[in-house]
């Protein structure tokens, strides 16, 4: 019983509202990732679930029970912090066992559980070292081990990988995925890295200014972003945006972009819009819709390349192409896309969808 | 090459001779004290740099009940002051360093201001308080009085230290189920080891050396502490001044300080600077 229910949850610091009426349900055993730019309230929301931050308004339930007033240690939660927060004066072994020691378990049982976790995380050879004698990746393993040893059903992670370098980050990402697969504990994971979110999450919650911008599976968010904000946050390199005009007609809509007009299924909207195109959806010299462009720069990445191009009067586009295209700066090209791959956003920055037939 | 080598050597000579002068200046009085304490009778008035290793001054002073009693009093006072002021300062530092409440910075400023009062200004007021508390002519009066200057300093140092301990470690301990008391005892105090050692040591030295309060608040010999007891050592007649005995007593009194300083020397500096970096 470790699902989480947030109902109209609000957090205020004085006059400042940092979390504004968040409603969210995290299913038992689910891996949910909070993403969003710095300062959007991810940590605050996580800390409210943990009990480290008071809930100003609304209700938090864990496993169907109201938890607003329950002290952190009694919520059945284990948490991993960004800075690892290991106790510097204790050996790794004692760090791992400290919560059990606090709960007054027998020494034999503590030892047994600690060594089981150490084996699981492959840190047995480090048990007698101090945290200062460990590398960043090892410290992170110990921090995760400290959370595991209490065998809780709910794990919270606050940007656990952001202090690691790229290689280790990938290794630990795989490790965290393995832990979740094997333990099946409900997990809430905060990150500002969309790649971590895409690879780890069952569902992603995108936060913006203390509100939920969109909730969905990684593919839902990638394929059907609800707003320009979500569209530009998910996917790398970022989605391109071009200005255009949408005209409603009988039975169809007509979209004009960079001087090229084409028809679409009817959308109930009339006026200026923004057309979102992912770099990987753009086609060099092909596609249903094509516009002229000029090459600025080609960045070869090995198997593929990023082509930076200029369209119209100073609009920039990034396009991802296979292989290494033979393009020189200032060469004239055409950039195209399939109509179904274009994301349209109205003046309010929300996604526009064709009316259901 | 040759030139720079000689310059380097000159440089070293200069550094070592400077070091030698400073060492001589600071250590000579100690040496003189110890050397004199080992001379007997009239020999003390001869200017000889090497003592004759006679221990009769020590024998005399260590068989003097009043001096031994004052040594015991000093130990009681110093250890009580260290223990009490550390416990109180840790509690205060936890409140001032880790808990958000209104009026925190005025309290800190007040603590700092109090630690700057000159001792002499406190003397008469303190005297009244001690009389009123019925502590006059007891070692309790000195414990009470010394806390007045050890506490503010300890609170200040321990608060700056406690405030800089990482918040996430405290939160990790909360998630691990620790009460505030357990957090302080098992997490904060071990992390503050150097600060506790240096503040404790300074409190010990201050109480061990204090003279003026010890002279004012104590009336009778059996309650005195060593600084006053040494000053009051007198010879068998009023025309004899027992330098030898005084030097022996002073040496005995210095030994505990030297031992403590040697044991903890590594921690003293790190404790004081770590807390002091951010004011
Ligand atoms: N203790 C606090 N007092 C006042 N404001 C705070 C406090 N903690 C966080 N905030 C504010 O709340 C907002 C969200 O912070 P946070 O949840 O840490 O963001 P994130 O983790 O998404 O980067 C920020 O604007 C931050 O300044
Ligand atoms: Mg954060």
mmCIF file of N, CA, C and O in Angstrom, chain A residues 269-308:
data_model
loop_
_atom_site.group_PDB
_atom_site.id
_atom_site.type_symbol
_atom_site.label_atom_id
_atom_site.label_comp_id
_atom_site.label_asym_id
_atom_site.label_seq_id
_atom_site.Cartn_x
_atom_site.Cartn_y
_atom_site.Cartn_z
ATOM 1 N N UNK A 269 -9.727 26.998 -35.154
ATOM 2 C CA UNK A 269 -8.877 28.115 -34.713
ATOM 3 C C UNK A 269 -8.576 28.991 -35.919
ATOM 4 O O UNK A 269 -8.430 28.505 -37.032
ATOM 5 N N UNK A 270 -8.457 30.287 -35.669
ATOM 6 C CA UNK A 270 -8.182 31.209 -36.753
ATOM 7 C C UNK A 270 -7.204 32.263 -36.246
ATOM 8 O O UNK A 270 -7.496 32.948 -35.276
ATOM 9 N N UNK A 271 -6.028 32.355 -36.871
ATOM 10 C CA UNK A 271 -5.106 33.408 -36.444
ATOM 11 C C UNK A 271 -3.658 32.961 -36.435
ATOM 12 O O UNK A 271 -3.284 31.947 -37.018
ATOM 13 N N UNK A 272 -2.831 33.773 -35.773
ATOM 14 C CA UNK A 272 -1.391 33.505 -35.692
ATOM 15 C C UNK A 272 -1.153 32.274 -34.827
ATOM 16 O O UNK A 272 -1.747 32.142 -33.755
ATOM 17 N N UNK A 273 -0.249 31.420 -35.279
ATOM 18 C CA UNK A 273 0.103 30.260 -34.459
ATOM 19 C C UNK A 273 1.604 30.021 -34.515
ATOM 20 O O UNK A 273 2.343 30.707 -35.219
ATOM 21 N N UNK A 274 2.022 29.029 -33.738
ATOM 22 C CA UNK A 274 3.406 28.619 -33.702
ATOM 23 C C UNK A 274 3.444 27.167 -34.158
ATOM 24 O O UNK A 274 2.631 26.359 -33.704
ATOM 25 N N UNK A 275 4.360 26.856 -35.064
ATOM 26 C CA UNK A 275 4.442 25.486 -35.576
ATOM 27 C C UNK A 275 5.690 24.835 -35.001
ATOM 28 O O UNK A 275 6.806 25.319 -35.195
ATOM 29 N N UNK A 276 5.486 23.746 -34.253
ATOM 30 C CA UNK A 276 6.609 23.080 -33.612
ATOM 31 C C UNK A 276 7.065 21.882 -34.425
ATOM 32 O O UNK A 276 6.255 21.040 -34.811
ATOM 33 N N UNK A 277 8.361 21.829 -34.699
ATOM 34 C CA UNK A 277 8.916 20.746 -35.516
ATOM 35 C C UNK A 277 10.149 20.185 -34.823
ATOM 36 O O UNK A 277 11.106 20.923 -34.554
ATOM 37 N N UNK A 278 10.122 18.888 -34.514
ATOM 38 C CA UNK A 278 11.289 18.298 -33.857
ATOM 39 C C UNK A 278 12.427 18.135 -34.865
ATOM 40 O O UNK A 278 12.179 17.803 -36.027
ATOM 41 N N UNK A 279 13.671 18.330 -34.444
ATOM 42 C CA UNK A 279 14.819 18.216 -35.358
ATOM 43 C C UNK A 279 14.832 16.876 -36.096
ATOM 44 O O UNK A 279 15.180 16.814 -37.265
ATOM 45 N N UNK A 280 14.410 15.807 -35.384
ATOM 46 C CA UNK A 280 14.460 14.484 -36.019
ATOM 47 C C UNK A 280 13.298 14.258 -36.984
ATOM 48 O O UNK A 280 13.293 13.277 -37.724
ATOM 49 N N UNK A 281 12.296 15.150 -36.994
ATOM 50 C CA UNK A 281 11.168 15.014 -37.917
ATOM 51 C C UNK A 281 11.376 15.816 -39.199
ATOM 52 O O UNK A 281 10.554 15.743 -40.121
ATOM 53 N N UNK A 282 12.425 16.618 -39.238
ATOM 54 C CA UNK A 282 12.664 17.437 -40.436
ATOM 55 C C UNK A 282 13.405 16.597 -41.484
ATOM 56 O O UNK A 282 14.257 15.780 -41.155
ATOM 57 N N UNK A 283 13.045 16.810 -42.731
ATOM 58 C CA UNK A 283 13.616 16.012 -43.826
ATOM 59 C C UNK A 283 14.345 16.952 -44.774
ATOM 60 O O UNK A 283 13.797 17.977 -45.197
ATOM 61 N N UNK A 284 15.575 16.604 -45.070
ATOM 62 C CA UNK A 284 16.372 17.413 -45.989
ATOM 63 C C UNK A 284 15.935 17.091 -47.414
ATOM 64 O O UNK A 284 16.018 15.952 -47.858
ATOM 65 N N UNK A 285 15.418 18.121 -48.104
ATOM 66 C CA UNK A 285 15.025 17.940 -49.504
ATOM 67 C C UNK A 285 13.863 16.992 -49.703
ATOM 68 O O UNK A 285 13.774 16.324 -50.731
ATOM 69 N N UNK A 286 12.927 16.906 -48.753
ATOM 70 C CA UNK A 286 11.775 16.030 -48.948
ATOM 71 C C UNK A 286 10.636 16.445 -48.055
ATOM 72 O O UNK A 286 10.659 17.530 -47.470
ATOM 73 N N UNK A 287 9.610 15.590 -47.886
ATOM 74 C CA UNK A 287 8.496 15.872 -47.008
ATOM 75 C C UNK A 287 7.297 16.447 -47.732
ATOM 76 O O UNK A 287 7.397 16.900 -48.876
ATOM 77 N N UNK A 288 6.150 16.426 -47.046
ATOM 78 C CA UNK A 288 4.907 16.910 -47.652
ATOM 79 C C UNK A 288 4.889 18.428 -47.762
ATOM 80 O O UNK A 288 4.324 18.985 -48.682
ATOM 81 N N UNK A 289 5.491 19.069 -46.770
ATOM 82 C CA UNK A 289 5.570 20.529 -46.810
ATOM 83 C C UNK A 289 7.051 20.882 -46.905
ATOM 84 O O UNK A 289 7.852 20.326 -46.170
ATOM 85 N N UNK A 290 7.404 21.778 -47.820
ATOM 86 C CA UNK A 290 8.822 22.110 -47.963
ATOM 87 C C UNK A 290 9.004 23.615 -47.981
ATOM 88 O O UNK A 290 8.220 24.331 -48.605
ATOM 89 N N UNK A 291 10.023 24.081 -47.290
ATOM 90 C CA UNK A 291 10.339 25.510 -47.324
ATOM 91 C C UNK A 291 11.823 25.673 -47.649
ATOM 92 O O UNK A 291 12.630 24.800 -47.325
ATOM 93 N N UNK A 292 12.171 26.781 -48.275
ATOM 94 C CA UNK A 292 13.573 26.997 -48.601
ATOM 95 C C UNK A 292 14.367 27.434 -47.368
ATOM 96 O O UNK A 292 13.826 28.095 -46.488
ATOM 97 N N UNK A 293 15.646 27.063 -47.330
ATOM 98 C CA UNK A 293 16.492 27.437 -46.197
ATOM 99 C C UNK A 293 17.937 27.532 -46.652
ATOM 100 O O UNK A 293 18.281 27.127 -47.760
ATOM 101 N N UNK A 294 18.784 28.104 -45.760
ATOM 102 C CA UNK A 294 20.207 28.216 -46.057
ATOM 103 C C UNK A 294 21.004 27.568 -44.938
ATOM 104 O O UNK A 294 20.697 27.782 -43.761
ATOM 105 N N UNK A 295 22.019 26.798 -45.310
ATOM 106 C CA UNK A 295 22.827 26.122 -44.294
ATOM 107 C C UNK A 295 23.685 27.143 -43.551
ATOM 108 O O UNK A 295 24.291 28.020 -44.162
ATOM 109 N N UNK A 296 23.703 27.039 -42.208
ATOM 110 C CA UNK A 296 24.613 27.873 -41.413
ATOM 111 C C UNK A 296 25.824 27.077 -40.961
ATOM 112 O O UNK A 296 26.951 27.542 -41.012
ATOM 113 N N UNK A 297 25.558 25.854 -40.512
ATOM 114 C CA UNK A 297 26.615 25.083 -39.865
ATOM 115 C C UNK A 297 26.212 23.620 -39.842
ATOM 116 O O UNK A 297 25.039 23.307 -39.672
ATOM 117 N N UNK A 298 27.167 22.728 -40.026
ATOM 118 C CA UNK A 298 26.885 21.295 -39.895
ATOM 119 C C UNK A 298 27.726 20.749 -38.746
ATOM 120 O O UNK A 298 28.933 20.940 -38.704
ATOM 121 N N UNK A 299 27.053 20.105 -37.792
ATOM 122 C CA UNK A 299 27.771 19.490 -36.662
ATOM 123 C C UNK A 299 27.700 17.982 -36.800
ATOM 124 O O UNK A 299 26.666 17.383 -36.507
ATOM 125 N N UNK A 300 28.763 17.320 -37.237
ATOM 126 C CA UNK A 300 28.724 15.863 -37.347
ATOM 127 C C UNK A 300 28.799 15.224 -35.965
ATOM 128 O O UNK A 300 29.611 15.639 -35.136
ATOM 129 N N UNK A 301 27.931 14.236 -35.693
ATOM 130 C CA UNK A 301 27.948 13.557 -34.401
ATOM 131 C C UNK A 301 28.394 12.113 -34.567
ATOM 132 O O UNK A 301 28.179 11.292 -33.693
ATOM 133 N N UNK A 302 28.960 11.777 -35.723
ATOM 134 C CA UNK A 302 29.311 10.391 -35.979
ATOM 135 C C UNK A 302 28.286 9.790 -36.922
ATOM 136 O O UNK A 302 28.295 10.084 -38.111
ATOM 137 N N UNK A 303 27.381 8.983 -36.372
ATOM 138 C CA UNK A 303 26.374 8.337 -37.214
ATOM 139 C C UNK A 303 25.348 9.300 -37.776
ATOM 140 O O UNK A 303 24.677 9.037 -38.765
ATOM 141 N N UNK A 304 25.193 10.435 -37.122
ATOM 142 C CA UNK A 304 24.226 11.421 -37.602
ATOM 143 C C UNK A 304 24.841 12.814 -37.472
ATOM 144 O O UNK A 304 25.944 12.972 -36.952
ATOM 145 N N UNK A 305 24.104 13.805 -37.996
ATOM 146 C CA UNK A 305 24.643 15.161 -37.947
ATOM 147 C C UNK A 305 23.522 16.140 -37.647
ATOM 148 O O UNK A 305 22.352 15.878 -37.951
ATOM 149 N N UNK A 306 23.878 17.246 -37.014
ATOM 150 C CA UNK A 306 22.919 18.323 -36.803
ATOM 151 C C UNK A 306 23.197 19.405 -37.836
ATOM 152 O O UNK A 306 24.326 19.877 -37.963
ATOM 153 N N UNK A 307 22.172 19.764 -38.583
ATOM 154 C CA UNK A 307 22.316 20.829 -39.568
ATOM 155 C C UNK A 307 21.576 22.054 -39.034
ATOM 156 O O UNK A 307 20.381 21.992 -38.758
ATOM 157 N N UNK A 308 22.302 23.141 -38.844
ATOM 158 C CA UNK A 308 21.673 24.399 -38.435
ATOM 159 C C UNK A 308 21.390 25.197 -39.697
ATOM 160 O O UNK A 308 22.274 25.381 -40.528
#
